[in-house]
Amino acid sequence: MFPLVRRKIIALPPSLQKRSYVVATSLGAAASIPRRLDASLGHANRARYNMQIMAASEARRLAECLVIAAQMKENHLKPDISTYNALMSAVSRDGNWLQAWAILDDMFLAQRQRSSAYMWNVLDKMDQTGVPPNAATCTHIIRRFVNDENLEMALQYLFTMQSHGLVPELTAAEHVITLAAQCNQPRLAIDLVNWFENISPQRVGPSVWMACLTSSAECMYVQGVSECWKVVHHMNVLPDEGLCVSILHTAARRGRPNLATDVLRTLKVQEIPWKEHHFASLVEAFTRNKQIKEAFLALGMMRSHEVNPIDSTSATILDAVKINAESVDIACLIIDEIYEEKKSVDLAALKVLIQAAVHLGDLQRALGTYRSLPDYNAVPDISIFNTLLDGCIKTQHRQVADSLLVDLKEANLKPNQNTYEKIIYLCLAPETYEDAFFYLEEMKAAGHLPPWKVYKALAEKCRLNNDARFDIIIEEMKEFGYDIGFWQIPEGRGPEVH
């Protein structure tokens, strides 16, 4: 019911009281305005009331809309969805947000959504009087189940219609298909689309196909994504960036580089700038489709569009290359092939070769790739040196690390925190570890905060060698607020590790 003065509502929240008061005041004012309404209005049916409200709404006569609504209540006619839509349209044109809230409250309080028992009573009466349900009747039933998110019953009635010689209405089919998509059943949703369009001359709208596309992307159902993508493009509908990213993830996981490329084109059409995570999906799609060469080229394409690859961008290529020495050999041949074709070899691609060699413990191969960087017109960055230092730690080659530090300085590159960490770990390996403290101080002088794990490694080394600097390390850890609970120092004994 509409919020009138005579409506009795007990203990309303203040905000709701205010809303009801506003509408009641408006109705009181509306009652005093001249009205040129049909005298038989009070005896008209609900449809006529709704038409009167719609006409008044179009004419921007909000007070008249509320008067008609008041008469509906007086004649014991319950409003339907058309009534509420017309009233909301009227208040929106009037710009009265408080009355809009009041009408929304009234719609909830009117309990327009009855239980399904009322629907079954109507169907029983139809059966008793020999009135068979038609397509419109079945549509109402299906919409009821769809509103309750009861996909099973909605499907049952949808298919039962055909057995009774009825072709489902378009709205009924679209509601069920959309519900299936929202229930993460993209295969079912697409099958329903194809089934309906085979038995009906009508075609589902773009919003339904978009729902199927969204569901397929979220569920990584690549066949559904491919089918829906073609239809959506044929309808000239452009998915937003969020959906495009979901489709890119599906294309990446399922190894569909053509699909990923189409999505990148769509982003370009919408003037959405390409970013690292967009290209990462393309690189992964190429790699999973065993197109390593194209994946390497995609890294270079990123750079040409002013998007710098990061380690995670080429992670899938690295996983494919670092399997064994043979796979690294194949990758090297691919890099040479790209170079011989006069195409740019990106530094990220060469870094993959170095990372793969380090992973396999082949430091000599990693160094060989590093020394050959100038041949590919590539200049090493700090991440290349850090990767090589990982190889030095793995093979315990301190001398190689020292030569790399010389190269780093000659390249005018500043060590970052990771560089200092790796050097300190490398210096702690032999019996003589004085250089570790030197690099610790250099690290702090460069403005880097030594992490907890570096101090822990230093403390353990000092403990093993009964080094008095153990206490200094613990004090520094306390100053930086690091947890030292992993140390136990019983009375009369040296420090021990838990």
Coordinates of C-alpha atoms in Angstrom, one line a residue:
M1 CA 0.0 0.0 0.0
F2 CA 1.1 3.6 -0.5
P3 CA 2.2 5.7 2.5
L4 CA -1.0 7.6 3.4
V5 CA -1.9 9.5 6.6
R6 CA -4.3 6.8 7.6
R7 CA -1.7 4.0 7.2
K8 CA -0.8 2.6 10.6
I9 CA 2.8 1.7 11.0
I10 CA 4.2 1.0 14.5
A11 CA 7.7 2.0 15.6
L12 CA 9.1 3.1 12.3
P13 CA 12.8 4.0 12.2
P14 CA 13.3 7.8 12.2
S15 CA 14.3 7.8 8.5
L16 CA 11.3 5.8 7.5
Q17 CA 9.0 8.0 9.6
K18 CA 10.4 11.0 7.8
R19 CA 9.8 9.4 4.4
S20 CA 6.2 8.5 5.2
Y21 CA 5.6 12.0 6.6
V22 CA 6.9 13.6 3.4
V23 CA 4.6 11.5 1.2
A24 CA 1.6 12.1 3.5
T25 CA 2.2 15.8 3.5
S26 CA 2.3 15.8 -0.3
L27 CA -0.9 13.8 -0.4
G28 CA -2.6 16.3 1.9
A29 CA -1.5 19.2 -0.4
A30 CA -2.6 17.2 -3.5
A31 CA -6.1 16.8 -2.1
S32 CA -6.6 20.6 -2.2
I33 CA -5.7 21.1 -5.8
P34 CA -8.3 21.3 -8.5
R35 CA -8.8 17.9 -10.1
R36 CA -10.3 17.2 -13.5
L37 CA -10.4 13.4 -13.1
D38 CA -13.1 11.2 -14.5
A39 CA -16.0 10.8 -12.0
S40 CA -16.0 7.1 -12.6
L41 CA -12.3 6.8 -11.7
G42 CA -13.1 5.3 -8.3
H43 CA -14.9 2.4 -10.0
A44 CA -12.3 1.7 -12.7
N45 CA -10.0 -1.3 -12.6
R46 CA -6.3 -1.3 -11.7
A47 CA -5.2 -1.0 -15.3
R48 CA -7.1 2.3 -15.7
Y49 CA -5.6 3.6 -12.5
N50 CA -2.2 2.8 -13.7
M51 CA -2.9 4.5 -17.1
Q52 CA -4.0 7.6 -15.2
I53 CA -0.9 7.6 -13.0
M54 CA 1.3 7.1 -16.1
A55 CA -0.4 10.0 -17.9
A56 CA 0.0 12.3 -14.9
S57 CA 3.7 11.2 -14.6
E58 CA 4.4 12.0 -18.2
A59 CA 2.8 15.5 -17.6
R60 CA 5.0 15.9 -14.5
R61 CA 2.0 16.2 -12.2
L62 CA 3.3 14.4 -9.1
A63 CA 0.5 15.5 -6.8
E64 CA -2.1 14.1 -9.2
C65 CA -0.2 10.8 -9.3
L66 CA -0.4 10.6 -5.5
V67 CA -4.1 11.5 -5.5
I68 CA -4.9 8.6 -7.9
A69 CA -2.8 6.3 -5.7
A70 CA -4.8 7.4 -2.7
Q71 CA -8.0 6.6 -4.5
M72 CA -6.6 3.2 -5.4
K73 CA -6.3 2.5 -1.7
E74 CA -9.8 3.7 -0.9
N75 CA -11.2 1.4 -3.5
H76 CA -9.2 -1.6 -2.1
L77 CA -7.1 -2.1 -5.2
K78 CA -3.5 -3.4 -4.5
P79 CA -0.8 -1.8 -6.6
D80 CA 1.2 -3.9 -9.0
I81 CA 4.7 -3.4 -10.5
S82 CA 3.3 -1.0 -13.1
T83 CA 1.9 1.2 -10.4
Y84 CA 5.2 1.4 -8.6
N85 CA 7.2 2.0 -11.8
A86 CA 4.9 4.9 -12.7
L87 CA 5.1 6.4 -9.3
M88 CA 8.9 6.1 -9.2
S89 CA 9.0 7.7 -12.7
A90 CA 6.9 10.6 -11.4
V91 CA 9.1 11.3 -8.4
S92 CA 12.3 10.9 -10.4
R93 CA 11.0 13.6 -12.8
D94 CA 10.2 15.8 -9.8
G95 CA 13.7 15.1 -8.4
N96 CA 12.2 14.2 -5.0
W97 CA 14.5 11.5 -3.6
L98 CA 12.8 11.3 -0.2
Q99 CA 9.5 10.4 -1.7
A100 CA 11.2 7.9 -4.0
W101 CA 12.5 6.1 -0.8
A102 CA 9.0 6.2 0.7
I103 CA 7.5 4.6 -2.3
L104 CA 10.2 1.9 -2.3
D105 CA 9.4 1.3 1.4
D106 CA 5.8 1.0 0.6
M107 CA 6.4 -1.6 -2.1
F108 CA 8.3 -3.7 0.5
L109 CA 5.6 -3.3 3.1
A110 CA 2.8 -4.1 0.6
Q111 CA 4.3 -7.6 0.4
R112 CA 3.7 -7.8 -3.3
Q113 CA 5.9 -10.9 -3.6
R114 CA 3.6 -13.6 -2.3
S115 CA 4.6 -17.2 -1.6
S116 CA 4.2 -19.7 -4.5
A117 CA 1.1 -21.2 -2.8
Y118 CA -1.0 -18.4 -4.4
M119 CA 0.3 -19.3 -7.8
W120 CA -0.6 -23.0 -7.3
N121 CA -4.1 -22.0 -6.2
V122 CA -4.6 -20.2 -9.5
L123 CA -3.3 -23.1 -11.5
D124 CA -5.6 -25.5 -9.6
K125 CA -8.5 -23.3 -10.4
M126 CA -7.6 -23.1 -14.0
D127 CA -7.4 -26.9 -14.1
Q128 CA -10.8 -27.2 -12.4
T129 CA -12.4 -24.9 -14.9
G130 CA -10.8 -26.5 -17.9
V131 CA -8.7 -23.5 -18.8
P132 CA -5.3 -24.8 -20.2
P133 CA -2.2 -22.7 -19.6
N134 CA -0.8 -20.9 -22.6
A135 CA 2.7 -19.7 -23.3
A136 CA 2.1 -16.5 -21.3
T137 CA 0.9 -18.5 -18.3
C138 CA 4.0 -20.6 -18.4
T139 CA 6.2 -17.5 -18.7
H140 CA 4.7 -16.2 -15.5
I141 CA 5.4 -19.5 -13.8
I142 CA 9.0 -19.7 -15.1
R143 CA 9.6 -16.1 -14.0
R144 CA 8.5 -17.0 -10.5
F145 CA 11.0 -19.8 -10.3
V146 CA 13.7 -17.6 -11.8
N147 CA 13.1 -14.9 -9.2
D148 CA 13.5 -17.7 -6.6
E149 CA 16.7 -18.8 -8.3
N150 CA 15.2 -22.3 -8.7
L151 CA 16.9 -23.3 -11.9
E152 CA 15.7 -26.9 -11.8
M153 CA 12.0 -26.1 -11.7
A154 CA 12.4 -23.3 -14.3
L155 CA 14.1 -25.8 -16.7
Q156 CA 11.4 -28.3 -16.0
Y157 CA 8.6 -26.0 -17.0
L158 CA 10.6 -24.6 -20.0
F159 CA 10.9 -28.1 -21.5
T160 CA 7.4 -29.2 -20.5
M161 CA 6.0 -26.4 -22.7
Q162 CA 7.3 -28.1 -25.8
S163 CA 5.7 -31.4 -24.9
H164 CA 2.3 -29.6 -24.7
G165 CA 2.8 -28.0 -28.1
L166 CA 3.8 -24.6 -26.8
V167 CA 6.8 -22.6 -27.9
P168 CA 8.4 -20.8 -25.0
E169 CA 8.2 -17.0 -25.2
L170 CA 11.5 -15.1 -25.7
T171 CA 11.3 -13.6 -22.2
A172 CA 10.9 -16.9 -20.5
A173 CA 13.8 -18.4 -22.4
E174 CA 16.1 -15.4 -21.8
H175 CA 15.3 -15.5 -18.0
V176 CA 16.2 -19.2 -17.7
I177 CA 19.3 -18.8 -19.8
T178 CA 20.5 -15.9 -17.8
L179 CA 19.8 -17.7 -14.5
A180 CA 21.8 -20.7 -15.7
A181 CA 24.7 -18.4 -16.6
Q182 CA 24.5 -16.7 -13.2
C183 CA 24.6 -20.2 -11.5
N184 CA 28.0 -20.9 -13.1
Q185 CA 26.5 -23.2 -15.7
P186 CA 27.8 -21.7 -18.9
R187 CA 27.6 -25.0 -20.9
L188 CA 24.0 -25.4 -20.0
A189 CA 23.2 -21.8 -20.7
I190 CA 24.7 -21.9 -24.2
D191 CA 23.0 -25.3 -24.9
L192 CA 19.7 -23.6 -23.9
V193 CA 20.3 -20.7 -26.4
N194 CA 21.0 -23.2 -29.2
W195 CA 17.9 -25.3 -28.3
F196 CA 15.6 -22.3 -28.1
E197 CA 16.8 -20.8 -31.4
N198 CA 16.3 -24.1 -33.1
I199 CA 12.6 -24.3 -32.1
S200 CA 11.7 -20.7 -32.3
P201 CA 12.2 -18.0 -35.0
Q202 CA 13.1 -15.5 -32.3
R203 CA 16.7 -14.8 -31.3
V204 CA 18.0 -14.0 -27.8
G205 CA 19.3 -10.6 -27.2
P206 CA 22.9 -9.3 -26.7
S207 CA 22.5 -9.1 -22.9
V208 CA 21.9 -12.9 -22.8
W209 CA 24.9 -13.6 -24.9
M210 CA 27.0 -11.3 -22.6
A211 CA 25.7 -13.3 -19.6
C212 CA 26.8 -16.5 -21.2
L213 CA 30.2 -15.0 -22.2
T214 CA 30.8 -13.7 -18.6
S215 CA 29.9 -17.1 -17.1
S216 CA 32.1 -19.0 -19.6
A217 CA 35.0 -16.7 -18.8
E218 CA 34.6 -17.0 -15.1
C219 CA 34.4 -20.8 -15.3
M220 CA 37.3 -21.0 -17.8
Y221 CA 35.0 -22.7 -20.3
V222 CA 37.0 -21.9 -23.4
Q223 CA 34.6 -23.4 -25.9
G224 CA 31.8 -21.3 -24.5
V225 CA 34.0 -18.2 -24.5
S226 CA 35.0 -18.8 -28.2
E227 CA 31.4 -19.3 -29.3
C228 CA 30.0 -16.3 -27.3
W229 CA 32.8 -14.1 -28.4
K230 CA 32.0 -14.6 -32.0
V231 CA 28.3 -13.8 -31.5
V232 CA 29.0 -10.8 -29.3
H233 CA 31.3 -9.4 -32.0
H234 CA 28.7 -10.1 -34.7
M235 CA 26.3 -8.0 -32.6
N236 CA 28.8 -5.2 -32.3
V237 CA 28.8 -5.4 -28.6
L238 CA 32.0 -4.4 -26.8
P239 CA 32.8 -6.1 -23.5
D240 CA 34.2 -3.9 -20.7
E241 CA 37.7 -4.2 -19.5
G242 CA 36.8 -6.5 -16.6
L243 CA 35.2 -9.0 -18.8
C244 CA 38.1 -8.7 -21.3
V245 CA 40.6 -9.5 -18.5
S246 CA 38.6 -12.6 -17.5
I247 CA 38.6 -13.7 -21.2
L248 CA 42.3 -13.2 -21.4
H249 CA 42.8 -15.4 -18.3
T250 CA 40.8 -18.1 -20.0
A251 CA 42.7 -17.8 -23.2
A252 CA 46.0 -17.9 -21.2
R253 CA 45.1 -21.0 -19.2
R254 CA 43.7 -22.9 -22.2
G255 CA 46.4 -21.9 -24.7
R256 CA 44.3 -19.8 -27.1
P257 CA 46.6 -17.1 -28.4
N258 CA 44.2 -16.1 -31.2
L259 CA 41.5 -15.4 -28.7
A260 CA 43.9 -13.4 -26.6
T261 CA 45.0 -11.4 -29.6
D262 CA 41.3 -10.6 -30.5
V263 CA 40.7 -9.4 -26.9
L264 CA 43.8 -7.1 -27.1
R265 CA 42.4 -5.6 -30.3
T266 CA 39.0 -5.0 -28.6
L267 CA 40.8 -3.2 -25.7
K268 CA 42.6 -1.1 -28.3
V269 CA 39.3 -0.2 -30.0
Q270 CA 37.9 1.0 -26.7
E271 CA 41.0 3.1 -26.2
I272 CA 41.9 1.1 -23.1
P273 CA 45.7 1.2 -22.7
W274 CA 47.5 -2.1 -22.8
K275 CA 49.1 -3.1 -19.5
E276 CA 51.5 -5.8 -18.3
H277 CA 48.8 -8.2 -17.2
H278 CA 47.1 -8.0 -20.6
F279 CA 50.4 -9.0 -22.3
A280 CA 51.1 -11.6 -19.6
S281 CA 48.0 -13.6 -20.7
L282 CA 49.0 -13.4 -24.3
V283 CA 52.5 -14.7 -23.5
E284 CA 51.1 -17.5 -21.4
A285 CA 48.6 -18.4 -24.2
F286 CA 51.5 -18.7 -26.7
T287 CA 53.6 -20.8 -24.3
R288 CA 50.8 -23.2 -23.5
N289 CA 50.1 -23.6 -27.2
K290 CA 53.8 -24.6 -27.6
Q291 CA 54.6 -21.4 -29.5
I292 CA 57.7 -20.4 -27.7
K293 CA 59.0 -18.2 -30.5
E294 CA 55.8 -16.2 -30.6
A295 CA 55.9 -15.9 -26.8
F296 CA 59.5 -14.4 -27.0
L297 CA 58.3 -12.0 -29.7
A298 CA 55.4 -10.9 -27.5
L299 CA 57.9 -9.8 -24.9
G300 CA 59.4 -7.5 -27.5
M301 CA 56.0 -6.3 -28.6
M302 CA 55.3 -5.3 -25.0
R303 CA 58.4 -3.1 -24.9
S304 CA 57.5 -1.5 -28.2
H305 CA 54.2 -0.4 -26.6
E306 CA 56.1 1.1 -23.6
V307 CA 55.1 -1.8 -21.3
N308 CA 58.1 -3.3 -19.5
P309 CA 58.0 -7.1 -18.9
I310 CA 58.6 -8.3 -15.4
D311 CA 59.6 -11.7 -14.1
S312 CA 56.0 -12.9 -13.7
T313 CA 55.3 -11.9 -17.4
S314 CA 57.8 -14.5 -18.6
A315 CA 57.2 -17.0 -15.8
T316 CA 55.3 -19.5 -18.0
I317 CA 58.1 -19.4 -20.7
L318 CA 60.7 -20.1 -18.0
D319 CA 58.7 -23.1 -16.8
A320 CA 58.7 -24.5 -20.3
V321 CA 62.4 -23.8 -20.9
K322 CA 63.9 -24.9 -17.6
I323 CA 62.8 -28.5 -17.9
N324 CA 66.2 -29.8 -19.0
A325 CA 69.3 -28.9 -20.9
E326 CA 67.7 -29.9 -24.2
S327 CA 64.8 -27.5 -23.7
V328 CA 67.3 -24.7 -23.0
D329 CA 69.2 -25.6 -26.2
I330 CA 65.9 -25.4 -28.2
A331 CA 65.2 -22.0 -26.6
C332 CA 68.6 -20.7 -27.6
L333 CA 68.1 -21.8 -31.2
I334 CA 64.8 -19.9 -31.2
I335 CA 66.5 -16.8 -29.9
D336 CA 69.1 -17.1 -32.7
E337 CA 66.4 -17.6 -35.3
I338 CA 64.6 -14.4 -34.2
Y339 CA 67.8 -12.5 -34.4
E340 CA 68.6 -13.8 -37.8
E341 CA 65.2 -12.7 -39.0
K342 CA 66.3 -9.1 -38.1
K343 CA 63.7 -9.0 -35.3
S344 CA 64.4 -7.5 -31.9
V345 CA 65.4 -9.9 -29.1
D346 CA 64.1 -8.5 -25.9
L347 CA 66.2 -8.6 -22.8
A348 CA 63.5 -10.4 -20.9
A349 CA 63.8 -13.3 -23.4
L350 CA 67.5 -13.5 -22.8
K351 CA 67.0 -13.4 -19.1
V352 CA 64.8 -16.5 -19.4
L353 CA 67.8 -18.4 -20.8
I354 CA 70.0 -17.2 -17.9
Q355 CA 67.3 -18.1 -15.3
A356 CA 66.9 -21.5 -16.9
A357 CA 70.6 -22.2 -16.8
V358 CA 70.8 -21.1 -13.2
H359 CA 67.9 -23.3 -12.3
L360 CA 69.7 -26.3 -13.9
G361 CA 73.0 -25.4 -12.0
D362 CA 74.8 -24.6 -15.2
L363 CA 76.6 -21.4 -14.3
Q364 CA 78.9 -21.5 -17.2
R365 CA 76.0 -21.5 -19.7
A366 CA 74.3 -18.6 -17.8
L367 CA 77.6 -16.6 -17.9
G368 CA 77.9 -17.4 -21.6
T369 CA 74.5 -16.0 -22.3
Y370 CA 75.4 -13.0 -20.2
R371 CA 78.6 -12.4 -22.1
S372 CA 76.6 -12.6 -25.4
L373 CA 74.1 -9.9 -24.6
P374 CA 75.9 -7.2 -26.6
D375 CA 75.6 -9.5 -29.7
Y376 CA 71.8 -9.1 -29.4
N377 CA 72.1 -5.3 -28.7
A378 CA 70.9 -5.9 -25.2
V379 CA 72.2 -4.2 -22.1
P380 CA 72.0 -6.0 -18.7
D381 CA 70.0 -4.6 -15.9
I382 CA 70.3 -5.2 -12.2
S383 CA 67.9 -8.1 -12.4
I384 CA 70.3 -9.9 -14.7
F385 CA 73.2 -9.6 -12.2
N386 CA 70.9 -10.7 -9.3
T387 CA 70.0 -13.8 -11.3
L388 CA 73.7 -14.6 -11.9
L389 CA 74.5 -14.1 -8.2
D390 CA 71.8 -16.7 -7.5
G391 CA 73.8 -19.0 -9.7
C392 CA 77.0 -18.2 -7.8
I393 CA 75.3 -19.0 -4.5
K394 CA 74.0 -22.3 -5.9
T395 CA 77.5 -23.3 -7.2
Q396 CA 79.5 -21.5 -4.4
H397 CA 81.6 -19.5 -6.9
R398 CA 82.7 -16.5 -4.9
Q399 CA 85.3 -15.4 -7.5
V400 CA 82.7 -15.2 -10.3
A401 CA 80.5 -13.1 -8.0
D402 CA 83.4 -10.7 -7.4
S403 CA 83.9 -10.3 -11.2
L404 CA 80.2 -9.7 -11.6
L405 CA 80.4 -6.9 -9.0
V406 CA 83.1 -5.3 -11.1
D407 CA 81.0 -5.5 -14.2
L408 CA 78.1 -4.1 -12.3
K409 CA 80.1 -1.0 -11.3
E410 CA 81.4 -0.6 -14.8
A411 CA 77.8 -0.6 -16.1
N412 CA 77.0 2.2 -13.7
L413 CA 74.3 0.2 -12.0
K414 CA 73.6 0.5 -8.3
P415 CA 73.1 -2.6 -6.3
N416 CA 69.6 -2.9 -4.8
Q417 CA 68.6 -4.6 -1.6
N418 CA 68.4 -8.0 -3.3
T419 CA 71.9 -7.6 -4.6
Y420 CA 73.3 -6.9 -1.2
E421 CA 71.4 -9.8 0.3
K422 CA 72.8 -12.3 -2.2
I423 CA 76.4 -11.0 -1.7
I424 CA 76.1 -11.3 2.1
Y425 CA 74.8 -14.9 1.8
L426 CA 77.7 -15.7 -0.6
C427 CA 80.2 -14.2 1.8
L428 CA 78.9 -16.2 4.7
A429 CA 79.5 -19.6 3.0
P430 CA 83.3 -19.9 3.5
E431 CA 85.1 -20.0 6.9
T432 CA 86.3 -16.4 6.4
Y433 CA 83.2 -14.2 6.4
E434 CA 84.6 -10.7 7.2
D435 CA 83.3 -9.4 3.8
A436 CA 79.7 -10.1 4.9
F437 CA 79.9 -7.4 7.6
F438 CA 81.5 -5.1 5.1
Y439 CA 78.6 -5.5 2.7
L440 CA 76.2 -5.2 5.6
E441 CA 77.5 -1.8 6.4
E442 CA 77.6 -0.8 2.7
M443 CA 74.0 -1.9 2.4
K444 CA 72.9 0.3 5.3
A445 CA 75.0 3.2 4.0
A446 CA 73.1 2.9 0.6
G447 CA 69.8 3.4 2.5
H448 CA 68.6 -0.2 2.5
L449 CA 67.2 -1.8 5.6
P450 CA 68.7 -5.2 6.1
P451 CA 65.9 -7.7 6.4
W452 CA 65.4 -10.0 9.3
K453 CA 66.6 -13.1 7.4
V454 CA 70.0 -11.4 6.7
Y455 CA 70.5 -10.7 10.4
K456 CA 69.5 -14.2 11.2
A457 CA 72.0 -15.7 8.8
L458 CA 74.8 -13.4 10.3
A459 CA 73.8 -14.3 13.8
E460 CA 73.9 -18.1 13.1
K461 CA 77.3 -17.7 11.5
C462 CA 78.6 -15.8 14.6
R463 CA 77.1 -18.4 16.9
L464 CA 78.8 -21.3 15.1
N465 CA 82.1 -19.6 15.3
N466 CA 81.7 -18.2 18.8
D467 CA 82.0 -14.7 17.3
A468 CA 81.6 -11.9 19.8
R469 CA 79.7 -9.9 17.1
F470 CA 76.7 -12.1 17.8
D471 CA 75.7 -9.7 20.6
I472 CA 76.0 -6.7 18.3
I473 CA 73.8 -8.4 15.7
I474 CA 71.1 -9.1 18.3
E475 CA 71.2 -5.5 19.5
E476 CA 70.8 -4.2 16.0
M477 CA 67.9 -6.5 15.5
K478 CA 66.3 -5.1 18.6
E479 CA 66.8 -1.6 17.4
F480 CA 65.0 -2.4 14.1
G481 CA 62.2 -4.1 16.0
Y482 CA 62.9 -7.6 14.7
D483 CA 61.8 -10.6 16.5
I484 CA 64.7 -12.4 18.3
G485 CA 62.5 -15.1 20.0
F486 CA 64.1 -17.8 17.8
W487 CA 67.2 -17.5 20.1
Q488 CA 67.6 -19.2 23.4
I489 CA 70.5 -18.2 25.6
P490 CA 70.4 -20.3 28.7
E491 CA 72.6 -19.1 31.6
G492 CA 76.2 -20.3 31.3
R493 CA 75.8 -21.4 27.7
G494 CA 76.3 -19.9 24.3
P495 CA 73.4 -18.9 22.1
E496 CA 71.4 -21.7 20.5
V497 CA 68.9 -21.8 17.7
H498 CA 65.4 -23.2 18.4

